Coordinates of C-alpha atoms in Angstrom, one line a residue:
M16 CA 32.2 21.8 -56.3
D17 CA 30.2 23.0 -59.3
L18 CA 33.3 24.9 -60.5
L19 CA 35.5 21.7 -60.6
D20 CA 32.8 19.6 -62.2
T21 CA 32.5 22.3 -64.9
L22 CA 36.2 22.5 -65.4
V23 CA 36.6 18.7 -65.7
A24 CA 33.8 18.5 -68.3
K25 CA 35.5 21.3 -70.3
G26 CA 38.9 19.7 -70.0
L27 CA 37.7 16.4 -71.3
R28 CA 36.2 18.2 -74.3
R29 CA 39.3 20.4 -74.8
E30 CA 37.1 23.4 -74.2
L31 CA 38.6 26.7 -73.0
P32 CA 37.5 27.7 -69.5
T33 CA 36.5 31.3 -68.9
R34 CA 38.9 33.7 -67.2
E35 CA 36.6 33.8 -64.2
E36 CA 36.8 30.1 -63.8
A37 CA 40.6 30.1 -64.1
L38 CA 40.9 32.9 -61.5
A39 CA 38.5 30.9 -59.3
V40 CA 41.0 27.9 -59.3
L41 CA 43.7 30.2 -58.0
A42 CA 41.4 31.5 -55.3
T43 CA 40.4 28.1 -53.9
S44 CA 41.1 27.4 -50.2
D45 CA 43.6 25.0 -48.7
D46 CA 40.6 22.9 -47.6
E47 CA 39.7 22.5 -51.3
L48 CA 43.2 21.8 -52.5
L49 CA 43.0 18.0 -52.8
D50 CA 39.7 18.3 -54.6
V51 CA 41.3 20.7 -57.1
V52 CA 44.3 18.3 -57.7
A53 CA 41.9 15.4 -58.1
A54 CA 39.8 17.2 -60.6
A55 CA 42.7 18.4 -62.7
G56 CA 44.2 14.9 -62.4
R57 CA 41.2 13.5 -64.2
V58 CA 41.9 15.8 -67.1
R59 CA 45.6 14.9 -67.1
R60 CA 44.8 11.1 -67.1
Q61 CA 42.3 11.5 -69.9
W62 CA 45.0 12.8 -72.3
F63 CA 48.3 11.3 -70.9
G64 CA 47.3 8.4 -68.6
R65 CA 49.9 7.9 -65.9
R66 CA 52.9 8.5 -68.1
V67 CA 55.6 11.0 -67.1
K68 CA 58.0 12.3 -69.9
L69 CA 61.5 12.9 -68.7
N70 CA 63.5 15.8 -70.2
Y71 CA 67.2 16.7 -69.7
L72 CA 68.8 20.0 -70.2
V73 CA 72.4 20.7 -71.4
N74 CA 73.6 24.3 -71.0
L75 CA 75.7 24.9 -74.1
K76 CA 76.8 28.4 -73.0
S77 CA 76.4 29.8 -69.5
G78 CA 76.2 33.4 -68.3
L79 CA 77.6 36.3 -70.3
C80 CA 74.1 37.3 -71.5
P81 CA 73.4 40.9 -72.7
E82 CA 69.7 40.8 -71.8
D83 CA 68.4 42.2 -68.5
C84 CA 65.7 39.7 -67.5
S85 CA 65.2 40.4 -63.8
Y86 CA 64.6 36.7 -62.9
C87 CA 67.8 35.4 -64.5
S88 CA 71.1 34.7 -62.8
Q89 CA 72.8 34.9 -66.3
R90 CA 71.5 38.5 -66.9
L91 CA 73.5 41.5 -67.7
G92 CA 74.9 42.8 -64.4
S93 CA 74.1 39.7 -62.4
Q94 CA 76.2 39.2 -59.3
A95 CA 75.1 35.6 -58.8
G96 CA 78.1 33.3 -58.4
I97 CA 77.3 31.0 -61.3
L98 CA 79.4 29.0 -63.7
K99 CA 80.3 31.0 -66.8
Y100 CA 81.6 29.4 -70.0
T101 CA 81.4 29.8 -73.7
W102 CA 80.1 27.2 -76.2
L103 CA 80.6 23.5 -75.3
K104 CA 81.9 21.4 -78.2
P105 CA 79.5 18.9 -79.8
D106 CA 81.2 15.9 -78.2
Q107 CA 81.1 17.6 -74.7
A108 CA 77.4 18.3 -75.1
A109 CA 76.7 14.8 -76.4
Q110 CA 78.5 13.4 -73.4
A111 CA 76.4 15.5 -71.0
A112 CA 73.2 14.5 -72.8
A113 CA 74.1 10.8 -72.5
A114 CA 73.8 11.0 -68.7
G115 CA 70.2 12.2 -69.0
V116 CA 69.3 9.7 -71.7
A117 CA 70.7 6.9 -69.5
G118 CA 68.4 8.1 -66.7
G119 CA 65.4 7.7 -69.0
A120 CA 65.1 11.1 -70.6
K121 CA 63.5 11.0 -74.1
R122 CA 64.1 14.7 -74.8
V123 CA 67.3 16.7 -74.6
C124 CA 67.0 20.4 -74.3
L125 CA 70.0 22.4 -75.6
V126 CA 70.1 25.9 -74.1
A127 CA 72.5 28.8 -74.7
S128 CA 72.4 32.2 -73.0
G129 CA 72.2 35.3 -75.1
R130 CA 69.7 37.5 -77.0
G131 CA 69.7 35.1 -79.9
P132 CA 71.9 32.9 -82.1
T133 CA 74.2 34.0 -84.9
D134 CA 74.3 32.0 -88.0
R135 CA 77.6 30.5 -86.8
D136 CA 75.8 29.5 -83.6
I137 CA 73.2 27.7 -85.6
D138 CA 75.9 25.7 -87.3
R139 CA 77.4 24.8 -83.8
V140 CA 74.0 23.7 -82.6
A141 CA 73.4 21.7 -85.8
D142 CA 76.7 19.8 -85.2
T143 CA 75.6 19.2 -81.6
I144 CA 72.2 17.8 -82.6
A145 CA 73.9 15.5 -85.0
A146 CA 76.3 14.2 -82.3
I147 CA 73.5 13.6 -79.8
K148 CA 71.1 11.9 -82.3
G149 CA 74.0 9.8 -83.7
Q150 CA 74.5 8.3 -80.2
N151 CA 70.9 8.0 -79.1
D152 CA 68.1 6.4 -81.1
G153 CA 64.7 7.9 -80.7
V154 CA 65.8 10.9 -78.6
E155 CA 64.1 14.2 -79.2
V156 CA 66.1 17.4 -79.3
C157 CA 64.7 20.8 -78.3
A158 CA 66.8 24.0 -78.9
C159 CA 66.5 27.1 -76.7
L160 CA 68.7 29.8 -78.1
G161 CA 66.8 33.0 -77.6
L162 CA 65.1 35.2 -80.3
L163 CA 65.3 33.8 -83.8
S164 CA 66.1 35.6 -87.0
D165 CA 64.9 34.9 -90.5
N166 CA 65.3 31.3 -91.6
Q167 CA 67.1 30.1 -88.4
A168 CA 64.1 28.0 -87.3
E169 CA 64.1 26.3 -90.7
R170 CA 67.8 25.6 -90.4
L171 CA 67.4 24.1 -87.0
R172 CA 64.6 21.9 -88.3
A173 CA 66.7 20.8 -91.3
A174 CA 69.5 19.9 -88.8
G175 CA 67.2 17.5 -87.0
A176 CA 65.8 19.6 -84.1
D177 CA 62.4 18.4 -83.1
A178 CA 61.3 21.4 -81.0
Y179 CA 62.1 25.0 -80.0
N180 CA 61.6 26.5 -76.6
H181 CA 61.0 30.2 -75.9
N182 CA 58.9 31.0 -72.9
L183 CA 56.5 33.9 -72.6
N184 CA 57.3 34.0 -68.9
T185 CA 54.7 36.5 -67.7
A186 CA 51.7 38.5 -68.9
G187 CA 52.1 40.9 -71.8
D188 CA 51.1 43.9 -69.6
K189 CA 53.7 42.9 -67.0
Y190 CA 56.5 42.1 -69.3
A191 CA 58.2 45.5 -69.2
D192 CA 58.5 45.1 -65.4
I193 CA 60.9 42.2 -65.8
C194 CA 62.8 43.0 -69.0
T195 CA 63.6 46.1 -71.0
T196 CA 66.0 44.7 -73.6
H197 CA 63.2 42.9 -75.6
D198 CA 59.4 42.8 -75.3
F199 CA 56.6 40.3 -75.0
Q200 CA 55.8 40.5 -78.8
D201 CA 59.4 39.5 -79.6
R202 CA 58.9 36.3 -77.7
V203 CA 55.5 35.6 -79.3
D204 CA 57.1 36.2 -82.7
T205 CA 59.9 33.6 -82.0
V206 CA 57.4 30.9 -81.0
Q207 CA 55.4 31.5 -84.1
Q208 CA 58.6 31.3 -86.3
A209 CA 59.3 27.9 -84.8
Q210 CA 55.8 26.7 -85.5
A211 CA 55.9 28.0 -89.0
A212 CA 59.1 26.0 -89.6
G213 CA 57.5 22.8 -88.5
L214 CA 59.2 22.7 -85.1
S215 CA 57.1 21.6 -82.0
A216 CA 56.7 24.8 -80.0
C217 CA 57.6 24.7 -76.3
S218 CA 56.6 27.9 -74.4
G219 CA 55.7 28.4 -70.7
L220 CA 55.8 30.8 -67.8
I221 CA 57.6 31.6 -64.6
A222 CA 55.4 32.0 -61.5
G223 CA 56.5 33.9 -58.3
M224 CA 57.8 37.1 -59.8
G225 CA 55.3 39.3 -57.9
E226 CA 52.6 38.8 -60.4
S227 CA 48.9 38.9 -59.6
D228 CA 46.4 36.1 -60.2
A229 CA 45.1 38.0 -63.2
D230 CA 48.7 38.2 -64.6
L231 CA 49.0 34.4 -64.3
V232 CA 45.7 33.8 -66.0
D233 CA 46.6 36.3 -68.8
V234 CA 49.9 34.6 -69.6
V235 CA 48.3 31.1 -69.6
F236 CA 45.5 32.3 -71.9
S237 CA 48.2 33.8 -74.2
L238 CA 49.9 30.4 -74.3
R239 CA 46.6 28.7 -75.1
E240 CA 46.2 31.1 -78.0
L241 CA 49.7 30.3 -79.3
D242 CA 48.9 26.6 -78.8
P243 CA 52.4 25.2 -78.1
D244 CA 52.7 21.4 -77.7
S245 CA 54.5 21.8 -74.3
V246 CA 54.1 24.3 -71.5
P247 CA 56.9 24.3 -68.9
V248 CA 55.9 25.8 -65.6
N249 CA 58.8 27.4 -63.8
F250 CA 58.7 28.7 -60.2
L251 CA 61.1 31.6 -59.6
I252 CA 64.4 30.8 -58.0
P253 CA 65.3 34.1 -56.4
F254 CA 69.0 34.3 -56.8
E255 CA 71.1 36.7 -54.8
G256 CA 72.6 39.2 -57.1
T257 CA 69.4 39.6 -59.2
P258 CA 66.6 42.2 -59.0
L259 CA 64.1 39.5 -57.9
A260 CA 66.3 38.1 -55.1
K261 CA 63.8 38.9 -52.4
E262 CA 60.7 37.6 -54.2
W263 CA 59.9 34.6 -51.9
N264 CA 56.1 34.5 -52.2
L265 CA 55.2 31.0 -53.3
T266 CA 54.0 28.2 -51.1
P267 CA 53.5 24.5 -52.2
Q268 CA 49.8 25.0 -52.1
R269 CA 49.9 28.0 -54.5
C270 CA 52.2 26.1 -56.9
L271 CA 49.7 23.3 -57.0
R272 CA 46.8 25.7 -57.8
I273 CA 48.9 27.3 -60.5
L274 CA 49.6 23.9 -62.1
A275 CA 46.0 22.9 -61.9
M276 CA 44.9 26.1 -63.6
V277 CA 47.4 25.5 -66.4
R278 CA 46.1 22.0 -66.8
F279 CA 42.5 23.2 -67.0
V280 CA 43.3 25.9 -69.6
C281 CA 45.7 23.6 -71.6
P282 CA 44.1 20.2 -71.1
D283 CA 45.8 18.2 -73.9
V284 CA 49.2 19.9 -73.8
E285 CA 52.4 18.5 -72.3
V286 CA 52.5 20.4 -69.0
R287 CA 56.0 20.3 -67.6
L288 CA 57.3 20.7 -64.1
A289 CA 60.4 22.9 -64.6
G290 CA 62.8 25.1 -62.6
G291 CA 62.2 25.7 -58.9
R292 CA 59.9 22.7 -58.2
E293 CA 62.2 21.4 -55.5
V294 CA 62.5 24.8 -53.8
H295 CA 58.8 25.6 -53.8
L296 CA 56.8 22.4 -54.0
R297 CA 59.2 20.5 -51.6
S298 CA 57.5 17.5 -50.1
L299 CA 54.3 18.0 -52.3
Q300 CA 56.2 17.3 -55.5
P301 CA 54.5 13.9 -56.0
L302 CA 51.1 15.6 -55.9
A303 CA 52.2 17.8 -58.8
L304 CA 52.6 14.6 -61.0
H305 CA 48.8 14.4 -61.0
L306 CA 48.8 17.7 -62.8
A307 CA 51.9 17.7 -65.0
N308 CA 52.8 14.9 -67.3
S309 CA 56.5 15.9 -67.9
V310 CA 59.4 16.8 -65.7
F311 CA 63.1 17.7 -65.9
L312 CA 65.5 15.2 -64.7
G313 CA 68.3 16.5 -62.5
D314 CA 69.5 20.0 -62.4
Y315 CA 68.6 23.4 -63.8
L316 CA 70.5 26.1 -65.7
T317 CA 72.4 27.5 -62.9
S318 CA 71.1 25.8 -59.7
E319 CA 71.1 22.2 -58.5
G320 CA 68.0 20.1 -58.4
Q321 CA 67.5 16.9 -56.6
A322 CA 69.4 13.8 -57.8
G323 CA 68.1 12.1 -60.9
Q324 CA 67.5 8.8 -59.1
T325 CA 65.4 10.6 -56.5
D326 CA 63.2 11.9 -59.3
L327 CA 62.8 8.4 -60.7
D328 CA 62.0 7.0 -57.3
M329 CA 59.4 9.8 -56.8
I330 CA 57.7 8.9 -60.0
A331 CA 57.5 5.2 -59.2
D332 CA 56.4 5.7 -55.6
A333 CA 53.6 8.0 -56.8
G334 CA 52.3 5.3 -59.1
F335 CA 53.4 6.8 -62.4
E336 CA 55.6 5.3 -65.1
V337 CA 58.4 6.9 -67.2
E338 CA 57.3 7.4 -70.8
G339 CA 59.5 5.4 -73.2
T340 CA 60.8 6.5 -76.6
D341 CA 58.4 4.0 -78.1
R342 CA 55.4 6.1 -76.9
T343 CA 54.1 9.3 -78.5
T344 CA 53.7 11.9 -75.9
L345 CA 50.9 14.0 -77.4
P346 CA 47.3 12.8 -78.0
Q347 CA 46.6 11.6 -81.5
H348 CA 44.7 14.8 -82.5
R349 CA 47.7 16.9 -81.7
T350 CA 50.1 14.6 -83.4
D351 CA 47.9 14.7 -86.6
A352 CA 47.8 18.5 -86.4
A353 CA 51.6 18.7 -86.0
E354 CA 52.2 16.4 -89.0
A355 CA 49.9 18.6 -91.1
A356 CA 51.7 21.7 -90.0
E357 CA 55.1 20.2 -90.9
A358 CA 53.8 19.2 -94.3
A359 CA 52.7 22.7 -94.9
A360 CA 56.0 24.1 -93.7
S361 CA 57.8 21.7 -96.0
G362 CA 55.8 23.1 -98.9
H363 CA 54.2 19.8 -99.9
G364 CA 51.3 17.6 -98.9
G365 CA 51.3 14.3 -97.2
C366 CA 52.4 13.3 -93.7
G367 CA 55.6 14.1 -91.8
P368 CA 57.2 13.3 -88.5
C369 CA 58.2 17.5 -82.6
G370 CA 63.4 29.1 -65.4
G371 CA 62.2 29.8 -62.0
E372 CA 65.6 30.7 -63.5
A373 CA 64.9 29.2 -66.9
S374 CA 64.0 31.3 -69.9
A375 CA 64.8 27.9 -71.2
C376 CA 63.3 24.4 -70.9
G377 CA 64.5 23.7 -67.4
S378 CA 67.0 21.1 -66.0
E379 CA 70.7 20.5 -66.5
A380 CA 73.6 18.1 -66.4
S381 CA 75.4 18.4 -63.1
A382 CA 77.0 16.6 -60.2
A383 CA 75.4 16.1 -56.8
A384 CA 74.7 19.2 -54.9
E385 CA 77.1 20.5 -52.2
P386 CA 75.7 20.2 -48.7
V387 CA 73.2 22.7 -47.6
A388 CA 73.3 24.1 -44.1
A389 CA 70.5 23.0 -41.8
A390 CA 67.5 25.2 -42.0
E391 CA 65.9 27.2 -39.2
P392 CA 62.3 26.2 -38.4
V393 CA 59.8 27.8 -40.7
A394 CA 56.2 28.7 -39.9
A395 CA 53.6 26.6 -41.6
G396 CA 52.7 27.9 -45.0
A397 CA 55.6 30.3 -45.1
A398 CA 58.0 30.5 -48.0
R399 CA 61.5 29.0 -47.6
T400 CA 64.4 31.3 -48.4
D401 CA 67.2 28.9 -47.5
L402 CA 67.1 26.3 -50.3
V403 CA 68.8 27.8 -53.3
Q404 CA 72.0 26.0 -54.2
V405 CA 74.0 27.6 -57.0
R406 CA 75.2 25.0 -59.4
R407 CA 79.0 24.9 -59.4
R408 CA 79.6 21.5 -61.1
G409 CA 78.4 19.8 -64.3
A410 CA 78.6 20.4 -68.0
G411 CA 81.7 22.3 -68.8
T412 CA 83.6 20.9 -65.8
D413 CA 85.5 17.7 -65.2
L414 CA 82.8 16.3 -62.8
P415 CA 80.1 14.0 -64.0
P416 CA 76.4 14.8 -64.1
N417 CA 74.1 13.6 -61.4
A418 CA 71.6 11.5 -63.4

């Protein structure tokens, strides 16, 4: 296809596709799907080889959120039967993180529900970062705490945080349809605050919330303009008890097209398979590794993913390798740019050292999932509505994580 040849050439040059080209990727047929995956896979291998970065999420505070994000099981008024608990102590969080690191994760994502952190919360997270880094050489720590206030990003950076996650989630024009307690610009501002403080920015999207192809392209182009180092792609997990509980409109094929479009628009960025991949990609998850170079190991914020060992087996069976802490994830030109930005943020010259449900990074410490009832036969290509399993074990309980 001329389209795919053009997109591969642009991706290898780090050149932005046109919106029409991005829309055309989403409009390709099932007969063309493997060609689309192969083309985007060439771009992925150019910048990241066959390495897969593993990430592990620790939910520091679950539920009890005053925001009304329609996709989230932790939202104000949610009736979803999720775990709810206040802040984990630093040693509890470090113990949860250790399970992910033992499974091969090189980044730990610390997530707390809520509009944004208080100054006391920043102190709590600083103590947690110290506990995790004190036990794990070379591990990266990403914080995801909501909207940031003045100087909080700088305090997190000083505490040892490498990155900050705050997803845009959907297109600016659609944002008011999914949330009324803050707006799209609030999210953009927080990502920019993190970047200005020298933190590696992590910002992505949630697909499957009833958006159009144009909405998907708009949010990915907004992400390209913000230029985060990592872009998590979440697929909506429609929890009962939330306004989007009936939004089952994704198929494995559409998820692959979305991931391919993200790769073409953000060719040299860490594209991450995040919340909802098991639910919507199902048996096609290994194909997604040709598009994304990063995944979450284990479970998600309030739902259970597949077992960590299953993830590791999938990566190996698909011919990929887990990226070690001795490897730099980003291409050299992005690493150089990050060092320059950190030096500028520090005020001196020279070099320096980073859901479907997640408005966060994506996966979480938890025990193995409870049995799921056998599914009724589903027509080919139809969305499955029987696969969501609410996480009832894990961080904050006396049961071990599943990594």
